[in-house]
PDB file of C-alpha atoms in Angstrom:
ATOM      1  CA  UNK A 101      20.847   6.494   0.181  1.00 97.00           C
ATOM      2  CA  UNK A 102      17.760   7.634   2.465  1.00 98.00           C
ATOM      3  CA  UNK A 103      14.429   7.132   2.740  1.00 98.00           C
ATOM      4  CA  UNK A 104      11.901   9.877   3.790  1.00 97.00           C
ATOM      5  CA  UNK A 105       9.409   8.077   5.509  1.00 97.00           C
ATOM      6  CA  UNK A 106       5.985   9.005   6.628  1.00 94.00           C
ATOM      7  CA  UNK A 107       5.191   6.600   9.976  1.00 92.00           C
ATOM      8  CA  UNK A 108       1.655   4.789   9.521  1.00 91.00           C
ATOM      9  CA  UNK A 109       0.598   6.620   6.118  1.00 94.00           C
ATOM     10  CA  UNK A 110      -0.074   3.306   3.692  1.00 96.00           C
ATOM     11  CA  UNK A 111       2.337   4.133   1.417  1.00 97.00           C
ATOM     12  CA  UNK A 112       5.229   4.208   3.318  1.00 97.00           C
ATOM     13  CA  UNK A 113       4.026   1.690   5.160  1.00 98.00           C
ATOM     14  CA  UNK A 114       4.308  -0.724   2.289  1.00 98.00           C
ATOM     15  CA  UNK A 115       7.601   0.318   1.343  1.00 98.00           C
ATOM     16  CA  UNK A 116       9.163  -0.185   4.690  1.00 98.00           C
ATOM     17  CA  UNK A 117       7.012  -3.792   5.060  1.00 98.00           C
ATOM     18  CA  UNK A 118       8.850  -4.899   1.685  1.00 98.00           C
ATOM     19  CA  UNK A 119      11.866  -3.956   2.980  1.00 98.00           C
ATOM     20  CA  UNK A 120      11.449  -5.732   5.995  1.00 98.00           C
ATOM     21  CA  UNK A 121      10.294  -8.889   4.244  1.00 98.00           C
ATOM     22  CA  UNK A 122      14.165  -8.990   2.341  1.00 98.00           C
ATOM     23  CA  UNK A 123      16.078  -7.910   5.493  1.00 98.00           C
ATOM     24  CA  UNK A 124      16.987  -4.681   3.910  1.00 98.00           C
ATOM     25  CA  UNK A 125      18.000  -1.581   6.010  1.00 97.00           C
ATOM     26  CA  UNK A 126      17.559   2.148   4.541  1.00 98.00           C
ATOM     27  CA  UNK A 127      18.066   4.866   6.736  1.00 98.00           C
ATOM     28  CA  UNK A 128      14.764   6.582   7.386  1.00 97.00           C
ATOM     29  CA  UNK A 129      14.229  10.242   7.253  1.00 97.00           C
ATOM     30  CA  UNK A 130      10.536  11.203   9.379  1.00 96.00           C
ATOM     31  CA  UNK A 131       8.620  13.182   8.105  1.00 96.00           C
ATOM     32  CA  UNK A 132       5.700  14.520  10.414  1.00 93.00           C
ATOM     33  CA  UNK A 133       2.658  13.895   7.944  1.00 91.00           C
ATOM     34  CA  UNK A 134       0.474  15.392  10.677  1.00 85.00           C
ATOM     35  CA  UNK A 135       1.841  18.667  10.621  1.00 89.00           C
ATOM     36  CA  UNK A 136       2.114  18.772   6.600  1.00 87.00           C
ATOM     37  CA  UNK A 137       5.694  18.580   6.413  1.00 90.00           C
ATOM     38  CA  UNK A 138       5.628  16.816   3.419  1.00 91.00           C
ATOM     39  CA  UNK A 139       4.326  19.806   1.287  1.00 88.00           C
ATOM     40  CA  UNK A 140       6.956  21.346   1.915  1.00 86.00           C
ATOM     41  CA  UNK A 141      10.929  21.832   2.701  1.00 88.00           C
ATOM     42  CA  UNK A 142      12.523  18.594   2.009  1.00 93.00           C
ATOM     43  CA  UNK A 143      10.154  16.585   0.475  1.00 95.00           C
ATOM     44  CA  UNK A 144       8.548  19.378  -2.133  1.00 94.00           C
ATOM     45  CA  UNK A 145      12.098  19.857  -3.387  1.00 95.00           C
ATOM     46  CA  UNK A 146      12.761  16.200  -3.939  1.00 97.00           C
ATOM     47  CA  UNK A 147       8.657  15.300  -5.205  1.00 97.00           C
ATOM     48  CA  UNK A 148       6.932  17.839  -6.847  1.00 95.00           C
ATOM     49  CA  UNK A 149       3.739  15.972  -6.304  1.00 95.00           C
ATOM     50  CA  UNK A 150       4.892  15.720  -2.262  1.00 94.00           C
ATOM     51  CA  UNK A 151       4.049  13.437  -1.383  1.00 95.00           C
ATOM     52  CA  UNK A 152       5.637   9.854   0.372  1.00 97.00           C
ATOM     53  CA  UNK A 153       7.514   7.862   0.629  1.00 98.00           C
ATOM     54  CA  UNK A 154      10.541   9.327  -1.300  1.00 98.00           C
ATOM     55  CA  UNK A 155      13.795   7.315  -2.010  1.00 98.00           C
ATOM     56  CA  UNK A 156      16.847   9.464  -2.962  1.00 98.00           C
ATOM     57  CA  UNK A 157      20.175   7.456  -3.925  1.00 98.00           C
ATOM     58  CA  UNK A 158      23.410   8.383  -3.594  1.00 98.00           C
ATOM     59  CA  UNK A 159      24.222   9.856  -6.583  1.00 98.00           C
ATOM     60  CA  UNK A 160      21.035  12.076  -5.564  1.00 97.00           C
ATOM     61  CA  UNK A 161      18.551  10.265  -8.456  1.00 98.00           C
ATOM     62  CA  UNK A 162      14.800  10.710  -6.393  1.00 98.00           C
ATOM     63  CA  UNK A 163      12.778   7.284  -6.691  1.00 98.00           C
ATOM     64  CA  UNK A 164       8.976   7.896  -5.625  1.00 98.00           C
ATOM     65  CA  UNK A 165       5.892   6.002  -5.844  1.00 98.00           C
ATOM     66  CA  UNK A 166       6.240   3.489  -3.601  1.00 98.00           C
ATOM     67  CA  UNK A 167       6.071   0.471  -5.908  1.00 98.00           C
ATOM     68  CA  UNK A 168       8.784   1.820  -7.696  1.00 98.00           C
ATOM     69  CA  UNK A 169      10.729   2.166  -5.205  1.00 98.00           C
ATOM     70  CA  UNK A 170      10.151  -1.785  -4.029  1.00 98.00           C
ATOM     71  CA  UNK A 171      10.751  -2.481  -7.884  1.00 98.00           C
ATOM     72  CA  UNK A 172      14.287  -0.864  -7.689  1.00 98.00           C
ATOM     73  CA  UNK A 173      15.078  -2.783  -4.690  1.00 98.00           C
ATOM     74  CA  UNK A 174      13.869  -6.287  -6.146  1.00 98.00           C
ATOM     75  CA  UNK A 175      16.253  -5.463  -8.687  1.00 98.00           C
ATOM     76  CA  UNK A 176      18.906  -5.223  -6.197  1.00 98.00           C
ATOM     77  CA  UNK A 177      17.926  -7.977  -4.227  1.00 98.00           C
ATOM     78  CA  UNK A 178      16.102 -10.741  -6.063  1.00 98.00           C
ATOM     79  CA  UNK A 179      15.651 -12.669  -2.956  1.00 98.00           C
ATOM     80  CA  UNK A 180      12.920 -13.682  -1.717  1.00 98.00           C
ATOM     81  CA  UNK A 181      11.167 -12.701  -4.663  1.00 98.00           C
ATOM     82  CA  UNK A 182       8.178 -10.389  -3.846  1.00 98.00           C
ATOM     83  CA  UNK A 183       7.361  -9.415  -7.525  1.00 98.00           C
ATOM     84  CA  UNK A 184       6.713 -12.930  -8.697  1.00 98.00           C
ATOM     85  CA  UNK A 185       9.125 -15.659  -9.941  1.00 97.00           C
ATOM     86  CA  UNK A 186       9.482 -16.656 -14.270  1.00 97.00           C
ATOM     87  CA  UNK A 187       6.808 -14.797 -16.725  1.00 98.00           C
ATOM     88  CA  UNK A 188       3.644 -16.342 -15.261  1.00 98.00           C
ATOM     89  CA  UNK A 189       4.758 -15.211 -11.795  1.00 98.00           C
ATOM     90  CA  UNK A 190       5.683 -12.099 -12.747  1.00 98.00           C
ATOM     91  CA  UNK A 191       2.185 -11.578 -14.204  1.00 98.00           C
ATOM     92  CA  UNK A 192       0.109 -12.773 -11.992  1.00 98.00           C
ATOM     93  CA  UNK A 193       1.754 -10.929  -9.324  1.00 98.00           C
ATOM     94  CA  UNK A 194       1.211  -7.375 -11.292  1.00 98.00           C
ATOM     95  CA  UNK A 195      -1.832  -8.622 -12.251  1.00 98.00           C
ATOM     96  CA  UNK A 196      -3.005  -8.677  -8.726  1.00 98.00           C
ATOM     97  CA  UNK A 197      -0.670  -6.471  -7.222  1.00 98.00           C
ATOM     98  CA  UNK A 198      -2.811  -3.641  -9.526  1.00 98.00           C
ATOM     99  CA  UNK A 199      -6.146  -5.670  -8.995  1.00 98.00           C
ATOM    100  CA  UNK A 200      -5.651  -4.792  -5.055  1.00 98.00           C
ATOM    101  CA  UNK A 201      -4.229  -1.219  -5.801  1.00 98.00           C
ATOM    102  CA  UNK A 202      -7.068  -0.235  -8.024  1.00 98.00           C
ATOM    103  CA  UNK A 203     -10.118  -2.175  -6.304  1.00 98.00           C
ATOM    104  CA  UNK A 204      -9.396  -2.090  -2.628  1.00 98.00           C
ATOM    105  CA  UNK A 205      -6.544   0.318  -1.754  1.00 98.00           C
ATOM    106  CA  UNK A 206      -7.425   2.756  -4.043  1.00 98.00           C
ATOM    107  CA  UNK A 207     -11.355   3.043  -2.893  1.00 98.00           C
ATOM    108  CA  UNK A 208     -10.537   2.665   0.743  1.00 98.00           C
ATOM    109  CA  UNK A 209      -8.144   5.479   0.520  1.00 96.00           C
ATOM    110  CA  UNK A 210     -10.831   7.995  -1.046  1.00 96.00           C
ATOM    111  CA  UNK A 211     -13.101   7.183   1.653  1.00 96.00           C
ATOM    112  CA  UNK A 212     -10.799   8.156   4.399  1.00 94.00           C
ATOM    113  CA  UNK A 213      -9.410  11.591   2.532  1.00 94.00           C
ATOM    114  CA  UNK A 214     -12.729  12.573   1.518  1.00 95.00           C
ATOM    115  CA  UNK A 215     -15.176  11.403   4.708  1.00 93.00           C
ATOM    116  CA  UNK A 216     -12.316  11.637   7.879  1.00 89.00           C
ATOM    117  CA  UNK A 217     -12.780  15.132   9.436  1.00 88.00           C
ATOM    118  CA  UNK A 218      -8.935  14.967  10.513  1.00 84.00           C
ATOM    119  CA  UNK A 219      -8.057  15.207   6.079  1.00 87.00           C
ATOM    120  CA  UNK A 220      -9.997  18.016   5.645  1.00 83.00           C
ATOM    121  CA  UNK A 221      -6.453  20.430   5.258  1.00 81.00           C
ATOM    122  CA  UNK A 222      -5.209  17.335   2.892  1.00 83.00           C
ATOM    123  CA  UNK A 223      -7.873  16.631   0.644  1.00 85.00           C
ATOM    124  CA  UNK A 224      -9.787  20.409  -0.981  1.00 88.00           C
ATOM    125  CA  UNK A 225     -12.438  20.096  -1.615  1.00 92.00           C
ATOM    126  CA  UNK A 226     -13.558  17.156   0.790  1.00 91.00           C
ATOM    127  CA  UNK A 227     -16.229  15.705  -1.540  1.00 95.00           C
ATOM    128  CA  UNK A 228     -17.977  13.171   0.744  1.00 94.00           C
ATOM    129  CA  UNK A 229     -20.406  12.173  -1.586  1.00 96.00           C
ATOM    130  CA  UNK A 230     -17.055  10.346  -3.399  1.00 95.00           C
ATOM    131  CA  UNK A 231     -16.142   8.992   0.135  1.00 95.00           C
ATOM    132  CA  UNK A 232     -19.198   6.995   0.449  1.00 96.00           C
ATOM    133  CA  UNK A 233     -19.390   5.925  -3.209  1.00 97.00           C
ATOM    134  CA  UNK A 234     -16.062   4.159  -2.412  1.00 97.00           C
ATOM    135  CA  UNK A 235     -16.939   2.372   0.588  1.00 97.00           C
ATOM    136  CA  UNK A 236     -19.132  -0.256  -1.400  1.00 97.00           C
ATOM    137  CA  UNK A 237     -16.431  -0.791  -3.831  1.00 98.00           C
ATOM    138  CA  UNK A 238     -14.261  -2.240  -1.716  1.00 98.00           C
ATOM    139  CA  UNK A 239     -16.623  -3.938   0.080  1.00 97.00           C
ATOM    140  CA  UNK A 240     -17.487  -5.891  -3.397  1.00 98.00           C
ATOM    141  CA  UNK A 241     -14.249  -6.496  -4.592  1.00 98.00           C
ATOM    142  CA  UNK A 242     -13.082  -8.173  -1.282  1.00 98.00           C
ATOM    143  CA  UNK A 243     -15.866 -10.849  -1.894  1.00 98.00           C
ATOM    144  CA  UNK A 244     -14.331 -10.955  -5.329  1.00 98.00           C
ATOM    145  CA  UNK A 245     -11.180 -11.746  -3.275  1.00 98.00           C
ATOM    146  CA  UNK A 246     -12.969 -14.326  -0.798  1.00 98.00           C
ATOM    147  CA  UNK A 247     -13.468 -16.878  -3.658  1.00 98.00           C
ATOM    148  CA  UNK A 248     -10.369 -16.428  -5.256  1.00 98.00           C
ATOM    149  CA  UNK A 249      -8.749 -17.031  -1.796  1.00 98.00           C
ATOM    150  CA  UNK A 250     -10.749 -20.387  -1.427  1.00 98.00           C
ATOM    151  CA  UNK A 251      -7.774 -22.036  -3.738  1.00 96.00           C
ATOM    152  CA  UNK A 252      -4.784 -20.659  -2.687  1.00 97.00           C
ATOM    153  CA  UNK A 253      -2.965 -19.300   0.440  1.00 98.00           C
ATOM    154  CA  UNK A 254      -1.895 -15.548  -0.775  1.00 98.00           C
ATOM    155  CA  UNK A 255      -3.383 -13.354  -3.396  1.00 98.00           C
ATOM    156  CA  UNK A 256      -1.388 -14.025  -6.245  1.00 98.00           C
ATOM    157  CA  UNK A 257      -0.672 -17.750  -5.731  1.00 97.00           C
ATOM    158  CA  UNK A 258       1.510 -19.961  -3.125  1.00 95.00           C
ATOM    159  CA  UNK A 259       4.357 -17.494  -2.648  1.00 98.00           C
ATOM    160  CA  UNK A 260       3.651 -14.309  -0.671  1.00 98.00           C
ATOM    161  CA  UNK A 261       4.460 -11.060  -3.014  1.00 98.00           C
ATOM    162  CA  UNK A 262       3.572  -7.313  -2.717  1.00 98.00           C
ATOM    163  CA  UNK A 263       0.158  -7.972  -3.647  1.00 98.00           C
ATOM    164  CA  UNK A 264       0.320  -8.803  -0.273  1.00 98.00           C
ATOM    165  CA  UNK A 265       1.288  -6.373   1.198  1.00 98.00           C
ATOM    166  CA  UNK A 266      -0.947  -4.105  -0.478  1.00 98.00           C
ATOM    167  CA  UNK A 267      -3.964  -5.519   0.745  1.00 98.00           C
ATOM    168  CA  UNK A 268      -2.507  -6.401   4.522  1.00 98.00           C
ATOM    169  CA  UNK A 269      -2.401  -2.141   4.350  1.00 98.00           C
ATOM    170  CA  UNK A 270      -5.673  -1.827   2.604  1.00 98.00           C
ATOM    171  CA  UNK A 271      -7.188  -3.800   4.824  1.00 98.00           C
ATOM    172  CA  UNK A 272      -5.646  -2.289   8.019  1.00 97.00           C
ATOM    173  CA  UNK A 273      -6.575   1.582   6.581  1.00 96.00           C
ATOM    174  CA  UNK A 274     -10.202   0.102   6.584  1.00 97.00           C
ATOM    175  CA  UNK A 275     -10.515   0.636   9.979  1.00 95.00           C
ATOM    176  CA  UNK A 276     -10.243   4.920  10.029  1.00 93.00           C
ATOM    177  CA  UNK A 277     -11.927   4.612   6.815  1.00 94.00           C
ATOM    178  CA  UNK A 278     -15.331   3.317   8.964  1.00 93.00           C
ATOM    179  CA  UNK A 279     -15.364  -0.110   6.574  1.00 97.00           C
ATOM    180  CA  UNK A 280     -15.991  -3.419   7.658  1.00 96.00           C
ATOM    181  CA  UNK A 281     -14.564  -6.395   6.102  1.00 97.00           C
ATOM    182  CA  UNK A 282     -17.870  -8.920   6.493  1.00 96.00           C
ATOM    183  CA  UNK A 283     -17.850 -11.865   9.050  1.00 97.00           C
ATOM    184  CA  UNK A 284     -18.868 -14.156   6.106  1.00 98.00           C
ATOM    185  CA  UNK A 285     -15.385 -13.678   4.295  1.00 98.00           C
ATOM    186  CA  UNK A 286     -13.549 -16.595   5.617  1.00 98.00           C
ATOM    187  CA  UNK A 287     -10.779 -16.646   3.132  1.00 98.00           C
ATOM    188  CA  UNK A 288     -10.360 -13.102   3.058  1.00 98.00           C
ATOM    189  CA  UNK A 289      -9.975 -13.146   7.395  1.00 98.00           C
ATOM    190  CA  UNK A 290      -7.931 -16.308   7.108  1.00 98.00           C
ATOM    191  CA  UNK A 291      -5.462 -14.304   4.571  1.00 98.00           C
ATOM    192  CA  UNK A 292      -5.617 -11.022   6.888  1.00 98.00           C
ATOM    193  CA  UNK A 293      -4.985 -12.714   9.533  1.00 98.00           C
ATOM    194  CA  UNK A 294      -1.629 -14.684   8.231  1.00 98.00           C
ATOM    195  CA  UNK A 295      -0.322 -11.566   6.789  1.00 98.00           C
ATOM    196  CA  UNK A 296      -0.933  -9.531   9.779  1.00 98.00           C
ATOM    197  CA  UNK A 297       0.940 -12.133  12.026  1.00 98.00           C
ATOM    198  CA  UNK A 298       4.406 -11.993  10.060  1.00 98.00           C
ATOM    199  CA  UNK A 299       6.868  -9.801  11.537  1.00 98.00           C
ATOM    200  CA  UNK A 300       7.348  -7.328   8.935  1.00 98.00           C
ATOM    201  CA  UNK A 301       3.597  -6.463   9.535  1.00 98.00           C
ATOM    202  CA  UNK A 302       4.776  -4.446  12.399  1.00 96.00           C
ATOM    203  CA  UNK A 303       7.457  -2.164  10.089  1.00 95.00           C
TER     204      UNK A 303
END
């Protein structure tokens, strides 16, 4: 089994923060994003779409989007549970889990490809008028997220689950994607701030 890994790119990052939350250890194939290696060579053969991260087992079966690839490995190993716990866990967790994805990740990462001068070889056309469009969206949705955080500690309930860790990233590729998360979101800092102080934050 290997991983091809692309360093500080959000969706790798989120697969190798899960895997760091259940102690797992995959060996890691880099894969310099900067220099476009992933549209290419190894990765194109393996992920027609190449892009990252891409899991390949050992009976050479390819695994890629990267919350499929933290599904497979909750299958593996249930514990902790990072996809939610009985049906109404479960739910909720996917529930917000695509909430995050679809609101916040999602928006934040069309900013960045289509506004950051440094994805202009990445993202043709660069439409920037689509960058901008995005920025308020997220900026809404996390003050959706501020009063939903007022009652509990993480975004899907008590437990802490890849929801997660899909808006610790989000929230993190805010920064080169010129958006501000508003002083006045006190239970959206409080969260950022708790997830960004657990270790696996730093995989």
């Amino acid at each position: 089994m290997k991983l091809f890994d692309g360093g500080r790119a959000p969706n790798p990052r989120r697969v190798r923060v899960f895997l760091a939350e259940k102690g797992i250890e995959v060996p890691m194939v880099p894969v310099d994003m900067g220099a476009l290696e992933h549209k290419a060579g190894e990765v194109a053969s393996r992920n027609p779409l190449r892009r990252l991260p891409v899991l390949e087992l050992d009976d050479g079966t390819i695994i890629t989007e990267s919350v499929a690839i933290c599904r497979y490995f909750e299958e593996l190993h249930p514990e902790p549970a990072l996809f939610g716990r009985g049906a109404l866990g479960r739910a909720l967790v996917e529930m917000w889990q695509r909430r995050i994805e679809f609101n916040l990740f999602q928006p934040v990462a069309f900013a960045f490809r289509h506004i950051h001068p440094a994805m202009r070889e990445w993202e043709v056309p660069q439409v920037p008028e689509w960058g901008e469009v995005n920025k308020p969206k997220a900026v809404e949705f996390l003050a959706l997220l501020d009063k939903e955080l007022a009652s509990r500690e993480f975004a899907a309930g008590d437990e802490f689950s890849i929801a997660d860790i899909t808006g610790l990233i989000a929230i993190d590729f805010m920064k080169p994607a010129r958006i501000a998360v508003a002083d006045e979101l006190s239970n959206v800092l409080r969260w950022y701030r708790a997830l960004a102080a657990r270790p696996s934050a730093g995989a």
